[in-house]
Tab-separated table of C-alpha atoms in Angstrom:
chain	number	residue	atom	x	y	z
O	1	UNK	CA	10.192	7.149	45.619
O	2	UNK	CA	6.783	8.073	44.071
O	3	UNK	CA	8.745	10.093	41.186
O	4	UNK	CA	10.512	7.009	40.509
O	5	UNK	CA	7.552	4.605	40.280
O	6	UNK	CA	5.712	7.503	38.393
O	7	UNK	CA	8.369	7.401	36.033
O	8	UNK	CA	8.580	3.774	35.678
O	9	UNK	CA	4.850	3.279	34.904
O	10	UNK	CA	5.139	6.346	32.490
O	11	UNK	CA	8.059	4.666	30.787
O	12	UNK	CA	6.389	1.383	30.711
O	13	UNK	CA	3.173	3.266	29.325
O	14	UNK	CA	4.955	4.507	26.234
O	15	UNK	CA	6.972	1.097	25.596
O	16	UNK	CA	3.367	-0.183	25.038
O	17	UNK	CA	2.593	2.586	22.807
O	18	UNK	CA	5.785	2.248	20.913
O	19	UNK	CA	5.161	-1.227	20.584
O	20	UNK	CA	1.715	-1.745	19.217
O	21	UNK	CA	2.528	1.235	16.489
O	22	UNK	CA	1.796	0.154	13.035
O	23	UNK	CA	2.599	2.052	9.670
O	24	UNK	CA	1.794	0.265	6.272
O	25	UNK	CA	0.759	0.719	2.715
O	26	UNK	CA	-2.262	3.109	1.890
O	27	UNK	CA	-2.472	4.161	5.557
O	28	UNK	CA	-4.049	2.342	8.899
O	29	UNK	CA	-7.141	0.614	7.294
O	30	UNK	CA	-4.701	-0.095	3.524
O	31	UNK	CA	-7.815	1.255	1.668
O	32	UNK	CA	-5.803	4.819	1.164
O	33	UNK	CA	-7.927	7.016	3.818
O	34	UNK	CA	-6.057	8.923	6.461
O	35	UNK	CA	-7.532	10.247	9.404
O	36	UNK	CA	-5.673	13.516	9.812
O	37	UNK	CA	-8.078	16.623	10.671
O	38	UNK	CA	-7.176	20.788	10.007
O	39	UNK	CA	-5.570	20.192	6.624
O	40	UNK	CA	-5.512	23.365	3.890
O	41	UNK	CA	-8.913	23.100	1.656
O	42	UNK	CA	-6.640	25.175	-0.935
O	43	UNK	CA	-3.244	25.540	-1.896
O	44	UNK	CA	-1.009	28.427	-2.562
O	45	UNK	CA	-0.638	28.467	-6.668
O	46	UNK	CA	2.964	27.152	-6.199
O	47	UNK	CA	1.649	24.262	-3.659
O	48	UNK	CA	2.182	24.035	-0.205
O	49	UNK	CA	5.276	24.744	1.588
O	50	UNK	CA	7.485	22.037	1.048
O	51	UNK	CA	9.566	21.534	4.867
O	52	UNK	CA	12.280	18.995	3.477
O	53	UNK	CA	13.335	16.589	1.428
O	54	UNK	CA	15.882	13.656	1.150
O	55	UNK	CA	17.425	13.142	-2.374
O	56	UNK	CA	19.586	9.703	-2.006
O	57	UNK	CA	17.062	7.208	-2.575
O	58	UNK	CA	17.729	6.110	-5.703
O	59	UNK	CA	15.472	4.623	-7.933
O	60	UNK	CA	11.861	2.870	-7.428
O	61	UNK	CA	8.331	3.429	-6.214
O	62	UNK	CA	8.089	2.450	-2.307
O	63	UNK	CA	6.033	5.069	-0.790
O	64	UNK	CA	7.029	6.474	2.948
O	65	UNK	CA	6.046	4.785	5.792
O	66	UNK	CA	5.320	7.249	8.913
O	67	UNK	CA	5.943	6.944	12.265
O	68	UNK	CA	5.617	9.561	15.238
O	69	UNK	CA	9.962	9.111	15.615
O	70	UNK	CA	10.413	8.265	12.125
O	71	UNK	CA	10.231	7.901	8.856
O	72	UNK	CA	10.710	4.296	6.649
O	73	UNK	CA	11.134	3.986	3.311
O	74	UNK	CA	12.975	1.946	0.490
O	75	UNK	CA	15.728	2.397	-2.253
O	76	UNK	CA	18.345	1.323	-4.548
O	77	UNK	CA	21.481	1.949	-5.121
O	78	UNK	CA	23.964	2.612	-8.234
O	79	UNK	CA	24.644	-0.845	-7.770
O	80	UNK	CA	21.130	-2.168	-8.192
O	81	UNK	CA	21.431	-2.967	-4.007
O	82	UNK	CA	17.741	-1.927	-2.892
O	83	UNK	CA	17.971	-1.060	0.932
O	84	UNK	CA	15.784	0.577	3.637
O	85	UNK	CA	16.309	3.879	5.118
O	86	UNK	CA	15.092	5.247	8.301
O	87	UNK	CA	14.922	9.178	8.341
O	88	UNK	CA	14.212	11.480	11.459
O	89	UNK	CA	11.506	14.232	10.936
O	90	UNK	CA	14.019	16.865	10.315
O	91	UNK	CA	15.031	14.193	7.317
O	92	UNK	CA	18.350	13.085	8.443
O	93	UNK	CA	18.970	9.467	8.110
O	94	UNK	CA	19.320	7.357	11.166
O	95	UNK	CA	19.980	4.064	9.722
O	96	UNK	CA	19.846	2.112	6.496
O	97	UNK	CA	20.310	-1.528	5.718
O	98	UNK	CA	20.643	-3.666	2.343
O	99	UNK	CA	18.236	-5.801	1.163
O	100	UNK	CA	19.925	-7.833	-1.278
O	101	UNK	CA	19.424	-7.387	-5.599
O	102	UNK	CA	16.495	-4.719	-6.866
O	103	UNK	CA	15.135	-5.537	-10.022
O	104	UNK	CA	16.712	-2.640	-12.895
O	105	UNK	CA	15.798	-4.146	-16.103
O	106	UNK	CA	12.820	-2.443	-16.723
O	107	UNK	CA	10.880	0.544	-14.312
O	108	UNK	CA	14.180	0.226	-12.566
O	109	UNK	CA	14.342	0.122	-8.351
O	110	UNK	CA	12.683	-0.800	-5.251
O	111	UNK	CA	9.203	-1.879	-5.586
O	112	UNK	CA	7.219	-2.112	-2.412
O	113	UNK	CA	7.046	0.169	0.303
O	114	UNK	CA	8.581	-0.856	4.345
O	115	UNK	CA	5.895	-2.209	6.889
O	116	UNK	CA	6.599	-0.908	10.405
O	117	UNK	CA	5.387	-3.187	12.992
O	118	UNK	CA	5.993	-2.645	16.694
O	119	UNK	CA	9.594	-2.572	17.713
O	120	UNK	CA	10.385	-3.760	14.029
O	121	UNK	CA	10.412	-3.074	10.172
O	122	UNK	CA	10.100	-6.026	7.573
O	123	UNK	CA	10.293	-5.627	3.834
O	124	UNK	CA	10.564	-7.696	0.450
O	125	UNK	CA	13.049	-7.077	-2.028
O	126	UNK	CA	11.733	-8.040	-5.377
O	127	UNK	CA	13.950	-11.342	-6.086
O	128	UNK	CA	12.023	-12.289	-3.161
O	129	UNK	CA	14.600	-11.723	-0.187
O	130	UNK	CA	12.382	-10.807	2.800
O	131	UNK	CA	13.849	-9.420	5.713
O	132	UNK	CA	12.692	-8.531	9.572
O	133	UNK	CA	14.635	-5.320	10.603
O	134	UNK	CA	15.155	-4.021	14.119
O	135	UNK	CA	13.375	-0.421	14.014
O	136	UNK	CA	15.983	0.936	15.694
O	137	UNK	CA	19.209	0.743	14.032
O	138	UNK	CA	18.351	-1.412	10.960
O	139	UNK	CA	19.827	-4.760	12.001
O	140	UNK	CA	18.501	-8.109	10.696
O	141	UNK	CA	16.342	-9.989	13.301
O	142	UNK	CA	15.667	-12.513	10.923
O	143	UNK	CA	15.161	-13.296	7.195
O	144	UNK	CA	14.122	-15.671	4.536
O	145	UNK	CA	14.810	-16.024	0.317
O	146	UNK	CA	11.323	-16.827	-0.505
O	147	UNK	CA	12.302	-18.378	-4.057
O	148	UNK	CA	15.174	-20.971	-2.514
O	149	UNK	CA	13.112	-21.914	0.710
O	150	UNK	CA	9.466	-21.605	-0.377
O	151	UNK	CA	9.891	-22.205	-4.502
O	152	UNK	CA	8.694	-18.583	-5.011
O	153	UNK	CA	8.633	-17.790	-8.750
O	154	UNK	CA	9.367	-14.680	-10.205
O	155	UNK	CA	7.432	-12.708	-12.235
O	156	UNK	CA	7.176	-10.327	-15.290
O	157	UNK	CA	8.389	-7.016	-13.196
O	158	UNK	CA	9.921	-8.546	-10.236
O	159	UNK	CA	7.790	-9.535	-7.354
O	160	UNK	CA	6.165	-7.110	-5.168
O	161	UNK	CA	4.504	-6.992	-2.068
O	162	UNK	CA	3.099	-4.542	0.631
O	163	UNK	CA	2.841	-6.860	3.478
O	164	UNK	CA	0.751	-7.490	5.857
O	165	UNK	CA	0.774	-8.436	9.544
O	166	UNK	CA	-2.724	-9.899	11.612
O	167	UNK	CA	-1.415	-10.834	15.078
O	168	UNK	CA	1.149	-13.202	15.141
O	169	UNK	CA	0.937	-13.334	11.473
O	170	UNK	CA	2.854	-12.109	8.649
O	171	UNK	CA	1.405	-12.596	5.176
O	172	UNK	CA	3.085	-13.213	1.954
O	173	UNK	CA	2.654	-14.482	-1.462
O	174	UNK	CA	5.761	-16.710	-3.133
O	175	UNK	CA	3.524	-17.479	-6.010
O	176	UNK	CA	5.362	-21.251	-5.202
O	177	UNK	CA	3.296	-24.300	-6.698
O	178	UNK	CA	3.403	-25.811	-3.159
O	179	UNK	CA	3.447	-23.060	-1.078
O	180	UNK	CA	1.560	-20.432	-2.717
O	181	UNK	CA	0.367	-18.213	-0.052
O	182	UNK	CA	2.185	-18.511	3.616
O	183	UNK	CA	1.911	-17.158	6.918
O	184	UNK	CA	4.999	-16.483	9.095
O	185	UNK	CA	5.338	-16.042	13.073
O	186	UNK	CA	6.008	-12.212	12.907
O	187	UNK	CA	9.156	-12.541	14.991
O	188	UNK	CA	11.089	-15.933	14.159
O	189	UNK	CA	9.893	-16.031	10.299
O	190	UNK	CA	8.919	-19.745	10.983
O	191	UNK	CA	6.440	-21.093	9.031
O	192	UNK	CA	2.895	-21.035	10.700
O	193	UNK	CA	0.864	-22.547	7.631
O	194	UNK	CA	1.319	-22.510	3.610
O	195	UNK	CA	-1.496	-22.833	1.570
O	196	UNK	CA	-1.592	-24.178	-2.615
O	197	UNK	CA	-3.541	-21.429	-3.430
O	198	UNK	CA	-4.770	-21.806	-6.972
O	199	UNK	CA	-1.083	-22.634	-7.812
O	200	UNK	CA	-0.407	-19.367	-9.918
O	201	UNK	CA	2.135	-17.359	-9.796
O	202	UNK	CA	1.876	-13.765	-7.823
O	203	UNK	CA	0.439	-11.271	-9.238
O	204	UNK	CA	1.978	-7.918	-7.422
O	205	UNK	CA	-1.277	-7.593	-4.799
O	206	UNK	CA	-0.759	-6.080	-1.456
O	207	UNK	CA	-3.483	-8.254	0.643
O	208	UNK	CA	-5.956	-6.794	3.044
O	209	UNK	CA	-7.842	-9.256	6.254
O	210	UNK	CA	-11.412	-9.087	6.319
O	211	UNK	CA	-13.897	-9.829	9.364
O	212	UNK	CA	-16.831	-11.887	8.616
O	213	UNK	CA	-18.904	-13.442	11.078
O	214	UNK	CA	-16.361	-15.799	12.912
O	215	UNK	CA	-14.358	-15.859	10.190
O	216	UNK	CA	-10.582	-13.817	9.465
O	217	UNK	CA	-10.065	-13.881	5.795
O	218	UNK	CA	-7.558	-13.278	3.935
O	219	UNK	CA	-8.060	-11.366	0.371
O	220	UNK	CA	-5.228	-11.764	-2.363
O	221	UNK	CA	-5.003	-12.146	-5.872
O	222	UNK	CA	-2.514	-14.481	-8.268
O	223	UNK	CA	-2.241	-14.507	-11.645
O	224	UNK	CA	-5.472	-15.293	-12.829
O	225	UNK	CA	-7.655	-15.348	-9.327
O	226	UNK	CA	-9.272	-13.738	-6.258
O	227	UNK	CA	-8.428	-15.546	-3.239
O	228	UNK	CA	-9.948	-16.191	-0.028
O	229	UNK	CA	-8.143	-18.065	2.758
O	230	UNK	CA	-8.583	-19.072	6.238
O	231	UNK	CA	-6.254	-16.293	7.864
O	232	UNK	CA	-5.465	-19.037	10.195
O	233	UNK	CA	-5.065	-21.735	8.904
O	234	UNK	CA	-4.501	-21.020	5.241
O	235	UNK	CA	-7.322	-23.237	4.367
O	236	UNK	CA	-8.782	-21.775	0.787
O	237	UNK	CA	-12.574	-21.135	1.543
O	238	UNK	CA	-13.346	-19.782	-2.223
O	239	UNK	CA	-10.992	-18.265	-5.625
O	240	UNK	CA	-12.843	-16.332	-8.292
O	241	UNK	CA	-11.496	-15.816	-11.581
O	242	UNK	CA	-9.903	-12.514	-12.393
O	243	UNK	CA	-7.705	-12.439	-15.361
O	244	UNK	CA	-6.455	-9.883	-17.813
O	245	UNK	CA	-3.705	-9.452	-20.174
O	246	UNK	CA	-0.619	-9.485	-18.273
O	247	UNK	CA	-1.278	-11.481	-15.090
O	248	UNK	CA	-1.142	-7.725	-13.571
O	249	UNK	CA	-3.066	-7.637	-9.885
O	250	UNK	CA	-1.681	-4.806	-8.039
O	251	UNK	CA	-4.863	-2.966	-5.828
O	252	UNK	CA	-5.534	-3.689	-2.825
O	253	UNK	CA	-8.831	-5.679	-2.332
O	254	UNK	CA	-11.794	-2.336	-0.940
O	255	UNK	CA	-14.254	-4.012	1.630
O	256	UNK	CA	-17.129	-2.899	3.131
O	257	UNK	CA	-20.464	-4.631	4.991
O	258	UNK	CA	-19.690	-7.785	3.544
O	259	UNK	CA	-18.870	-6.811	0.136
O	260	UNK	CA	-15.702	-6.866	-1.451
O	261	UNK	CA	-14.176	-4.937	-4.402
O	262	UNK	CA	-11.446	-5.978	-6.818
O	263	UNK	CA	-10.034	-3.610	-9.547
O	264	UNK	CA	-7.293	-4.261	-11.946
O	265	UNK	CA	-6.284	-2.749	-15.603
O	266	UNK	CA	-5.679	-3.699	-19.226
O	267	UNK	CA	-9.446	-3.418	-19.958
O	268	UNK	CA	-10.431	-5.846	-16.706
O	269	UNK	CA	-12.024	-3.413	-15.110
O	270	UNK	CA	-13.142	-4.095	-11.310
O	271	UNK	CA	-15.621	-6.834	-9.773
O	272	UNK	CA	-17.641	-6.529	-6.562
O	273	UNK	CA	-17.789	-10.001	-4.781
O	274	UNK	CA	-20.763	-10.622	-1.954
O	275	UNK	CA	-19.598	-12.917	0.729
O	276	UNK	CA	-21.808	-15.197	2.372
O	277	UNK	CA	-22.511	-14.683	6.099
O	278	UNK	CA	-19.372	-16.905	7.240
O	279	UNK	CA	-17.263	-15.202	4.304
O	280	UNK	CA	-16.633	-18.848	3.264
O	281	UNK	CA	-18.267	-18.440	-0.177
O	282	UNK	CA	-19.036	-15.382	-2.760
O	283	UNK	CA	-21.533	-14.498	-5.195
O	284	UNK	CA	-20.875	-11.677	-8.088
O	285	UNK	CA	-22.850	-8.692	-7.612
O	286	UNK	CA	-21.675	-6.401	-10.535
O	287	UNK	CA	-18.937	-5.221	-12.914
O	288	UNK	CA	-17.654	-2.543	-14.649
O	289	UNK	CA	-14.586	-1.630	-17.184
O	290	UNK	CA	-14.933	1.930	-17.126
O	291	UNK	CA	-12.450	2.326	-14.223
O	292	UNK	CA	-10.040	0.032	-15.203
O	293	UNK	CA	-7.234	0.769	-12.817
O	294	UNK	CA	-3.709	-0.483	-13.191
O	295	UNK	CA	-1.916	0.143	-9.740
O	296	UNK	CA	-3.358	3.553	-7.908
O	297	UNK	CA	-5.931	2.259	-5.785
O	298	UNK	CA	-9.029	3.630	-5.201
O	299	UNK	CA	-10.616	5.080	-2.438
O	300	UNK	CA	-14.189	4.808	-1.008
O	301	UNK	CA	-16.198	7.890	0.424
O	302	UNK	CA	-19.850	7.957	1.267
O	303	UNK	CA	-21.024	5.065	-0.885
O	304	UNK	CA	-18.699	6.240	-3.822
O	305	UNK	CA	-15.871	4.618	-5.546
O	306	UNK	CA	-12.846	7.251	-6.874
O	307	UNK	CA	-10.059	5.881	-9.061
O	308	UNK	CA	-8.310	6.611	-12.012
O	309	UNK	CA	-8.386	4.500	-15.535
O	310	UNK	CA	-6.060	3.398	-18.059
O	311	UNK	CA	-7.068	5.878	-20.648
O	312	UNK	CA	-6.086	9.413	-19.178
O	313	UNK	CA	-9.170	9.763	-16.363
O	314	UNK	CA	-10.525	9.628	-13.128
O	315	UNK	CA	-13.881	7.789	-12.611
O	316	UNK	CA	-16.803	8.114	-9.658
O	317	UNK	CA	-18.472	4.796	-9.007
O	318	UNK	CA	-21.517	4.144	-7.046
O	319	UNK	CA	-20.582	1.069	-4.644
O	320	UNK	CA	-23.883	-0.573	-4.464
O	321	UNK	CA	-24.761	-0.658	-8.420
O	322	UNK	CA	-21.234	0.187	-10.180
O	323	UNK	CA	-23.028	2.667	-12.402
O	324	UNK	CA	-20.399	5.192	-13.575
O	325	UNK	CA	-21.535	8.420	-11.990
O	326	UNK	CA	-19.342	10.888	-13.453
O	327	UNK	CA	-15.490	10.793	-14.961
O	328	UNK	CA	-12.607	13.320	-15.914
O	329	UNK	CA	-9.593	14.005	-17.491
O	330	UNK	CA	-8.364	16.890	-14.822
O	331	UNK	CA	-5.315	15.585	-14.994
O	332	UNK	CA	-3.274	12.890	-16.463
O	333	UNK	CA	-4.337	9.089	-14.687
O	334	UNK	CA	-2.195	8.159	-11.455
O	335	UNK	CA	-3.162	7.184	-7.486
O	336	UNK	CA	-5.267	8.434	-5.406
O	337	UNK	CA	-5.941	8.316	-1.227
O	338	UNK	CA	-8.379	10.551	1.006
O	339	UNK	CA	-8.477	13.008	3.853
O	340	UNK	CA	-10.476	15.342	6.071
O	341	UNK	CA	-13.160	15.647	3.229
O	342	UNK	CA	-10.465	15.587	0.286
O	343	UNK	CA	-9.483	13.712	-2.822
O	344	UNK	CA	-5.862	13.723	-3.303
O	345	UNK	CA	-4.876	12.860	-6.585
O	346	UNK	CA	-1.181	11.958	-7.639
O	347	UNK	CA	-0.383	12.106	-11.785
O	348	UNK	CA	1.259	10.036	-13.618
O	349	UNK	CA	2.623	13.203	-15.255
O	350	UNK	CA	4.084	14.292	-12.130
O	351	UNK	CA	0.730	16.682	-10.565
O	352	UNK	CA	-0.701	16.018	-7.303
O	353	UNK	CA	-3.840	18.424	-6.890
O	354	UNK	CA	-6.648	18.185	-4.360
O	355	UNK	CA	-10.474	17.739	-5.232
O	356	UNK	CA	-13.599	18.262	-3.400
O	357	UNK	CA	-15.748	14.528	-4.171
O	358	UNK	CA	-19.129	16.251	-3.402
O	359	UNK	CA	-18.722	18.425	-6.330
O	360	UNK	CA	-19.580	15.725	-8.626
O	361	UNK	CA	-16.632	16.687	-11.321
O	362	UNK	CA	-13.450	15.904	-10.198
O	363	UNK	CA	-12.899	19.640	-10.325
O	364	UNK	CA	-8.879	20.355	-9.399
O	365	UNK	CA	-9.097	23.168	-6.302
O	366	UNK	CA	-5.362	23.644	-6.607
O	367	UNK	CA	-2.818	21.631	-8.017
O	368	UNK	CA	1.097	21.795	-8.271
O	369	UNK	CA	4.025	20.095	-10.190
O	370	UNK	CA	6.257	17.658	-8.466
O	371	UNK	CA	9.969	19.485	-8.313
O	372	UNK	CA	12.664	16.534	-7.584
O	373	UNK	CA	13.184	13.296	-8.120
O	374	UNK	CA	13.642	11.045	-11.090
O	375	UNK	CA	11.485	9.226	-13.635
O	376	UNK	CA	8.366	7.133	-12.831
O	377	UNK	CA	5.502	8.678	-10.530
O	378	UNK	CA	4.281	5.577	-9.479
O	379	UNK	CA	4.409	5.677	-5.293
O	380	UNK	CA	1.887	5.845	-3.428
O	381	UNK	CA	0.913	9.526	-1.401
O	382	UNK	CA	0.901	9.302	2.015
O	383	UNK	CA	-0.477	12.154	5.067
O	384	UNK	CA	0.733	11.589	8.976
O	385	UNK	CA	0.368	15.028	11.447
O	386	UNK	CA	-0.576	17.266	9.093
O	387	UNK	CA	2.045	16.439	6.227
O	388	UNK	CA	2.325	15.226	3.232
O	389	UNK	CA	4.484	12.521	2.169
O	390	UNK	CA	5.859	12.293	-1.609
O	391	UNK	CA	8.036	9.696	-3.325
O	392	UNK	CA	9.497	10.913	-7.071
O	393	UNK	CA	11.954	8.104	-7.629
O	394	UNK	CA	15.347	9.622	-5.869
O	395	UNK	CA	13.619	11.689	-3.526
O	396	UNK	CA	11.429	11.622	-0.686
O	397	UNK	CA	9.602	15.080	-0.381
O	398	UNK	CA	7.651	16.279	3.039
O	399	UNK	CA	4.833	19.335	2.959
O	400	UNK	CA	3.122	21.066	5.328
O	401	UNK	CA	-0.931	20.822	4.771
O	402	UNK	CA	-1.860	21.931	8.171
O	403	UNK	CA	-4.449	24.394	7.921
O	404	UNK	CA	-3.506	26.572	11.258
């Protein structure tokens, strides 16, 4: 009898677990800093031992998205289907379901990378088709066309989104006239509020929720604007103009002690916003076009921003001022997150190397070329238990950068 109800409360213990277990774009905090410990400081000259890799994804740029029983991640098919694919840690695939149409006119395939949320996995195709997935097996719990039931809009590249779930809330950007900016109950996809927005179309931004005061905000960006909204109620507390060539917002919004920092390319350049104490207002505290950064994120370290520019190089920022500190060319421009005391810095050229920030150089400690895959370098990197997690197009490639 007590083995039974030991087992029960055991089982019941790691339901709980299983169910509050989130995996998303640019890690648990979206600002690209993992918290993995014991990783290599150097590589072997031919990189670290790759332990698998899973060549059937087809084409696009969703990164992985890690779980301790699985991984998630996106794809197309020859048809131009885009889909989601659950693999097991030995990378054989458990499950996969269609999504509906990828975009393949241009940077062909999948776009955005799968959100794992508890017991399930939602994703948005990018002719806005967005879909609640049982983790599972795969099956649709529930789903929504964004453009027919919310007068989403597409855009230049085919809309993309890394969503985003606070509470019963799950975040997403039609880029409608009328309903701009929505929130959905996580597990029906009913609407919970819609919100005009500034009325532009989307702009590719992966949102991030701040807390300020008594205030959750939500941080986006349209066409032309910064958002911030009432994360529940949708109510817009403040937009700040952000525009540049091609309507082009992809970053994720950086935030720390009340300050916010918003970075996009084609000679933009980034913005750091002050909000007021309730977060329902902001004042402009600095800018600079130096690291003018199209889609790799940046990451911030001990009062330091790291990114990379349009023009070949990687940039150091201080946070407070936005002086340029120091810059590079180590390596061709591309995206960049952080661990256990390292930079690591993803190409567009197809190198990922590792750099030690408190060197003050971007100085490459080891470096190695990408083997597989197809085309554009574009996703994201990713670390979870000691590995690392890279998407080249077609394939999905797994390393071990445990340092035991």
């Amino acid at each position: 009898m007590k083995n039974s109800i030991l087992f029960a409360a055991l089982l019941f213990i790691s339901i709980g677990l299983f169910a509050q277990e989130i995996a998303q774009w640019r890690g648990p905090n979206r600002d690209g800093q993992y918290p993995d410990k014991d990783l290599l400081k150097e590589w072997p000259e031919e990189g670290p031992k790759m332990i698998w890799h899973y060549d059937d994804l087809g084409l696009g740029h969703g990164s992985a998205a890690v779980t301790k029983d699985a991984i998630f991640t996106s794809g197309t098919n020859s048809d131009g289907i885009g889909f989601v694919v659950a693999l097991n840690h030995q990378g054989e695939k458990l499950w996969q379901t269609s999504i509906g149409k990828e975009w393949m006119d241009n940077f062909e395939g999948v776009r955005s990378t799968p959100l794992v949320y508890g017991d399930h996995v939602y994703m948005m195709s990018s002719y806005g088709y967005l879909a609640c997935m049982e983790r599972s097996d795969g099956s649709i719990v529930w789903n929504v066309d964004l453009f027919k039931e919310y007068g989403g809009r597409q855009i230049k590249w085919g809309v993309t989104e890394n969503l985003l779930i606070d509470g019963e809330k799950l975040f997403v950007t039609p880029g409608g006239e009328e309903h701009n900016v929505i929130a959905l109950n996580k597990d029906s996809g009913k609407l919970i509020w819609t919100s005009k927005g500034n009325g532009e179309i989307s702009a590719y931004c992966s949102p991030l929720v701040i807390e300020r005061g008594a205030t959750r905000l939500l941080v986006t960006q349209t066409a032309e604007s910064i958002l911030g909204l009432d994360a529940e109620t949708g109510e817009v507390f403040w937009t700040f103009d952000h525009p540049n060539k091609y309507s082009v917002q992809p970053n994720t919004p950086t935030y720390k002690d009340g300050k916010v920092y918003i970075v996009s390319g084609y000679g933009k350049g980034g913005v750091q916003l002050q909000l007021s104490e309730d977060g329902k207002s902001v004042t402009e505290l600095w800018r600079n076009t130096t690291l003018d950064d199209r889609h790799g994120g940046v990451v911030l370290v001990d009062g330091r921003i790291y990114g990379s520019g349009d023009k070949k190089s990687w940039h150091c920022l201080d946070w407070e001022t936005g002086e340029e500190l120091y810059k590079s060319r180590m390596i061709k421009n591309g995206s960049i997150i952080y661990a256990d005391g390292l930079l690591y810095c993803y190409s567009d050229g197809g190198e990922v190397g590792i750099v030690d920030p408190k060197t003050n150089d971007f100085a490459l400690i080891s470096s190695f070329e990408v083997p597989l895959g197809e085309k554009f370098h574009w996703a994201h990197l990713v670390i979870y238990d000691q590995k690392l997690y890279l998407r080249h197009g077609t394939s999905l490639m797994v390393y071990d950068i445990a340092a035991n």
